[in-house]
PDB file of C-alpha atoms in Angstrom:
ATOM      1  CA  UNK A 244     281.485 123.491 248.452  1.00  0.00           C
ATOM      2  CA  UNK A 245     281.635 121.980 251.752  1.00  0.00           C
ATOM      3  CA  UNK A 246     279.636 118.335 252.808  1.00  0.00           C
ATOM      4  CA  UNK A 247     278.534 117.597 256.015  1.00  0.00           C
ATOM      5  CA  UNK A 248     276.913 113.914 256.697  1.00  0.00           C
ATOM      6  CA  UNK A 249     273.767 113.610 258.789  1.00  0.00           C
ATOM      7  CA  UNK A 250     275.517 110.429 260.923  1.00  0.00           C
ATOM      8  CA  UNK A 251     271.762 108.903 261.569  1.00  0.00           C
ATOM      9  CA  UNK A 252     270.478 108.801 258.412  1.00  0.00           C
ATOM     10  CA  UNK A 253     274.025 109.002 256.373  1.00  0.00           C
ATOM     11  CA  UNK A 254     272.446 111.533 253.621  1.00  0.00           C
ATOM     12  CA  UNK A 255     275.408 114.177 252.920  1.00  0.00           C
ATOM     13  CA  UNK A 256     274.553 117.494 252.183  1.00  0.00           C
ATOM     14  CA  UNK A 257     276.824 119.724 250.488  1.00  0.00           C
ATOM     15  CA  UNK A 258     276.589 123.986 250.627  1.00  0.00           C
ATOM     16  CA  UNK A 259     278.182 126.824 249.179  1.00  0.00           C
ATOM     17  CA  UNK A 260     280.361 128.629 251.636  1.00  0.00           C
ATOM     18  CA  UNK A 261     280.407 131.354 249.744  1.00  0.00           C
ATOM     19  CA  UNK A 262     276.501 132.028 249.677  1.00  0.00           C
ATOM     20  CA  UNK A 263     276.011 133.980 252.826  1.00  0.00           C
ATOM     21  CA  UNK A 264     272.553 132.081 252.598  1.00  0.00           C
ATOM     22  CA  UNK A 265     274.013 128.552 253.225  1.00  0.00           C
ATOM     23  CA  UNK A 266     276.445 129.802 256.183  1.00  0.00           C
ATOM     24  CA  UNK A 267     273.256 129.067 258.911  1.00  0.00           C
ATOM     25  CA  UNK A 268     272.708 125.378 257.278  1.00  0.00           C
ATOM     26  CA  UNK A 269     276.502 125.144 257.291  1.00  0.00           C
ATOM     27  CA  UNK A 270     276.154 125.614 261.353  1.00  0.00           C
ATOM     28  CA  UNK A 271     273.080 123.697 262.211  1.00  0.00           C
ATOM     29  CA  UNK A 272     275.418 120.912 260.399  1.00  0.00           C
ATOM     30  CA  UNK A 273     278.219 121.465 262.667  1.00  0.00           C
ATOM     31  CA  UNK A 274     275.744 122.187 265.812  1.00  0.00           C
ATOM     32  CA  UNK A 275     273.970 118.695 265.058  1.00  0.00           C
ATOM     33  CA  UNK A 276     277.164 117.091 265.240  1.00  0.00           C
ATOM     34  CA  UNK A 277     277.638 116.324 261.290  1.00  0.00           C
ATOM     35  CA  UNK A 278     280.515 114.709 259.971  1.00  0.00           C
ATOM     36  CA  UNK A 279     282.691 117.259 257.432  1.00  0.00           C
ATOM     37  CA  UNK A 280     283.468 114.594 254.617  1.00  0.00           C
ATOM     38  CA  UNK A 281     284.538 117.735 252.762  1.00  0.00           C
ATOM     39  CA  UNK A 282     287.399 116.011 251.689  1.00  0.00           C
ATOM     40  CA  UNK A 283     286.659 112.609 250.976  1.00  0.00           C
ATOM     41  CA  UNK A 284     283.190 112.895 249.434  1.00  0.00           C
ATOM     42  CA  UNK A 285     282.761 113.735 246.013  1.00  0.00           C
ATOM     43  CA  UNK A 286     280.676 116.409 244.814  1.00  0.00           C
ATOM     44  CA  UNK A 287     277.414 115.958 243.451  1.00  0.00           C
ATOM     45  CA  UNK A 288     277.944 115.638 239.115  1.00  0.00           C
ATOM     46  CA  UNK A 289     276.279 118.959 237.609  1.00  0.00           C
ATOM     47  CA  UNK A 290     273.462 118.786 235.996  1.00  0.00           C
ATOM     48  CA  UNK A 291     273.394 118.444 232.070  1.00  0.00           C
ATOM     49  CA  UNK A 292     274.082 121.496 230.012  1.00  0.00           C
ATOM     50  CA  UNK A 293     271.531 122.268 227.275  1.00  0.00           C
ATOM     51  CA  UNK A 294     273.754 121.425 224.900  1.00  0.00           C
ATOM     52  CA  UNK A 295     274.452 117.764 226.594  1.00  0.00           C
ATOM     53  CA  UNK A 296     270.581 117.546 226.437  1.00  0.00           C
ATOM     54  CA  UNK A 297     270.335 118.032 222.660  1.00  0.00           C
ATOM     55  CA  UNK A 298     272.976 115.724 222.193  1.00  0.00           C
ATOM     56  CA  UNK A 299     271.337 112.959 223.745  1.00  0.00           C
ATOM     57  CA  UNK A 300     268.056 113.308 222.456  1.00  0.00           C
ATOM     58  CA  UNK A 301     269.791 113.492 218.301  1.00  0.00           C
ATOM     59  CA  UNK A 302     271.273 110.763 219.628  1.00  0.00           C
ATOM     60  CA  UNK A 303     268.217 109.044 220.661  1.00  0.00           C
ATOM     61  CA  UNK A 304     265.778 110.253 217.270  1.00  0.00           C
ATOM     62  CA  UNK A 305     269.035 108.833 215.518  1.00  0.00           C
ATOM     63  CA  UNK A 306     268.633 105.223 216.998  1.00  0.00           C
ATOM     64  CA  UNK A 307     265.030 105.353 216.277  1.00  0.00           C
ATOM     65  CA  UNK A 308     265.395 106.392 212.494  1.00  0.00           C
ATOM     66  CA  UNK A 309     264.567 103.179 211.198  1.00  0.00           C
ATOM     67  CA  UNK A 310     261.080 103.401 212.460  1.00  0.00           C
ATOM     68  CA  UNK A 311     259.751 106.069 210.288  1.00  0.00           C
ATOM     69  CA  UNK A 312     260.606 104.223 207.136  1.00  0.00           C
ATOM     70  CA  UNK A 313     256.850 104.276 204.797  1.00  0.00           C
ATOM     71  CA  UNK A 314     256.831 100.599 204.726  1.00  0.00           C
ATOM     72  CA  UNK A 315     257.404  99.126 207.894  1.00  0.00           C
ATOM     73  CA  UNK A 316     254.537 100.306 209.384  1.00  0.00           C
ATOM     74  CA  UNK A 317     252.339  98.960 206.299  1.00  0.00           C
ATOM     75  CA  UNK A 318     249.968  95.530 206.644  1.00  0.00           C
ATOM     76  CA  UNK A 319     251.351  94.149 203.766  1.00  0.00           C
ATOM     77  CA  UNK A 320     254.871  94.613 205.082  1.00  0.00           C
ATOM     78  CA  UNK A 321     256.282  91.201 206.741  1.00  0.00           C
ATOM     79  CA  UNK A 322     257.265  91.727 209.395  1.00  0.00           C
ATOM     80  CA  UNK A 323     255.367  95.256 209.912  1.00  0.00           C
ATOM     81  CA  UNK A 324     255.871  96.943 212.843  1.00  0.00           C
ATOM     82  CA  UNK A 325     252.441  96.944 215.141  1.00  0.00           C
ATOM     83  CA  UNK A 326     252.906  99.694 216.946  1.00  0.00           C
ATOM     84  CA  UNK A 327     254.683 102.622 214.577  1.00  0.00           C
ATOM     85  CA  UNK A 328     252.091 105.407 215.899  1.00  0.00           C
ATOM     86  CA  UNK A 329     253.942 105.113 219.372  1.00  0.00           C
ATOM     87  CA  UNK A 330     257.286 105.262 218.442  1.00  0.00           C
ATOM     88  CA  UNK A 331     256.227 108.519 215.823  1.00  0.00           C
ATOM     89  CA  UNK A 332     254.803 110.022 219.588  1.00  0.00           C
ATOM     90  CA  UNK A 333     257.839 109.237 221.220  1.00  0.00           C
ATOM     91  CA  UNK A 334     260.201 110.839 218.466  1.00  0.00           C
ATOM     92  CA  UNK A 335     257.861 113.451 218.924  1.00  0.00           C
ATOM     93  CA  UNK A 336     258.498 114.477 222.484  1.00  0.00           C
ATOM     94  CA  UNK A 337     262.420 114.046 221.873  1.00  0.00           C
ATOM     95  CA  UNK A 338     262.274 115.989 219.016  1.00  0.00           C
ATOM     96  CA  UNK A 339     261.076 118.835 221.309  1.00  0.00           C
ATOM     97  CA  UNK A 340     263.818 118.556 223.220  1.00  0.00           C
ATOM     98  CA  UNK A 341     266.391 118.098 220.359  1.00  0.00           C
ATOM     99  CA  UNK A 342     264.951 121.428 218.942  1.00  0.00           C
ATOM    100  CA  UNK A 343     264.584 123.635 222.234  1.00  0.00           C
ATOM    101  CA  UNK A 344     267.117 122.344 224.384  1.00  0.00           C
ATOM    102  CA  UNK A 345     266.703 122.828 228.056  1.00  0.00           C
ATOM    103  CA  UNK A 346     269.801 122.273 230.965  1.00  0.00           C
ATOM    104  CA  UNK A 347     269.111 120.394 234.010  1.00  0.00           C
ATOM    105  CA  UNK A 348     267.689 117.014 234.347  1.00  0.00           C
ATOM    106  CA  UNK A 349     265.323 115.637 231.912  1.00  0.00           C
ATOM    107  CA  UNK A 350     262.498 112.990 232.400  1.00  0.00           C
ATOM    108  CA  UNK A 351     263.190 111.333 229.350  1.00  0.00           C
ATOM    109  CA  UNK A 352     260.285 109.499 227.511  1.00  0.00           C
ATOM    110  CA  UNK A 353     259.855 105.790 227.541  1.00  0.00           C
ATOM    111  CA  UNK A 354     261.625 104.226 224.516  1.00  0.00           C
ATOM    112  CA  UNK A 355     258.817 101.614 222.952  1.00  0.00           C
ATOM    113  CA  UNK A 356     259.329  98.094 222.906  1.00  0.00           C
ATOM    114  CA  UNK A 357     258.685  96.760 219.473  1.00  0.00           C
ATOM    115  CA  UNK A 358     255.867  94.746 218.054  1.00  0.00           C
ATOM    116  CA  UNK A 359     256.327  93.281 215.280  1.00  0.00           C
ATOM    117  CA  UNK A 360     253.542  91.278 213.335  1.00  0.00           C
ATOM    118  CA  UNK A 361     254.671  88.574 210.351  1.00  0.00           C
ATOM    119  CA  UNK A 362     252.294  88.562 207.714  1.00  0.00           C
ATOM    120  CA  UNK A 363     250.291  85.419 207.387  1.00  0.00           C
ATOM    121  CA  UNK A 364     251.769  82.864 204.929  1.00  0.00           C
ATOM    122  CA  UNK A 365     250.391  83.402 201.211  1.00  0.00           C
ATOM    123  CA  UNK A 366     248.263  80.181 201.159  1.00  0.00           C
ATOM    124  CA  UNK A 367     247.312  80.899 204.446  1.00  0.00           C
ATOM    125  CA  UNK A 368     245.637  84.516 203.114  1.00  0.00           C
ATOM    126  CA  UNK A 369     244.648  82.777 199.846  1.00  0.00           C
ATOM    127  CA  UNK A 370     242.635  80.213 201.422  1.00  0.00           C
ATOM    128  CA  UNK A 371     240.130  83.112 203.005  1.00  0.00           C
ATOM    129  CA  UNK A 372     239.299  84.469 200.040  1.00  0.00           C
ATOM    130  CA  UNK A 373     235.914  84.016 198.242  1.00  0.00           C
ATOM    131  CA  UNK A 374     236.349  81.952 195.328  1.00  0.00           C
ATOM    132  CA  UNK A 375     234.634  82.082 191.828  1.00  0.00           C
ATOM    133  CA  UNK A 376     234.357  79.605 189.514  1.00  0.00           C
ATOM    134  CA  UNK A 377     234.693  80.474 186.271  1.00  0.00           C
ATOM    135  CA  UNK A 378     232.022  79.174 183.626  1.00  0.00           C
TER     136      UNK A 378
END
């Protein structure tokens, strides 16, 4: 790879000398006056593998584990957690991607932010109730 800098706007651009495709980009470069930072510009990271990619999203269903436990979704749970359905979706698109892997650069779903809802106190729930009296 070679990287020429665009001196006006200071965007580098990097091309494959050996792709007989890239040699007429590689002269415009030189012909606009580019600066070769070959050698002191580091090349671009390379995108994730497939494998990297289903690493990361185990590694992301595995952090949210703890919201597909029964309970904590339940309205009698204290605190329950409000808004379970979204993190299910979200577990749902990363499982699609833990379970056919793609390389390359993933838009990654939103995590959820939690809600969590305490459960009123018991003579707070008690005191809505009808009451009987008893003969």
């Amino acid at each position: 790879m070679i990287y020429y800098k665009d001196l006006t706007t200071n965007e580098v651009y990097g091309y494959d000398e050996t792709e007989e495709s890239q040699l007429p980009y590689i002269q415009q470069s030189i012909d606009n006056g580019w600066e070769n930072v070959t050698g002191s510009y580091p090349p671009p990271p390379l995108p994730p593998t497939a494998e990297q990619n289903q690493q990361k999203a185990s590694g992301l269903l595995y952090n949210t584990d703890w919201t597909t436990i029964s309970d904590i979704g339940l309205p009698t749970a204290s605190p329950r957690l409000a808004n379970q359905a979204e993190f299910i979706a979200y577990r749902q698109e990363i499982r699609q991607i833990a379970v056919y892997p793609l390389a390359g650069e993933i838009i990654w779903p939103t995590l959820p932010t939690e809600v969590w809802v305490p459960i009123p106190p018991l003579d707070e729930f008690l005191s809505v109730l009808p009451t009987q009296t008893i003969p």
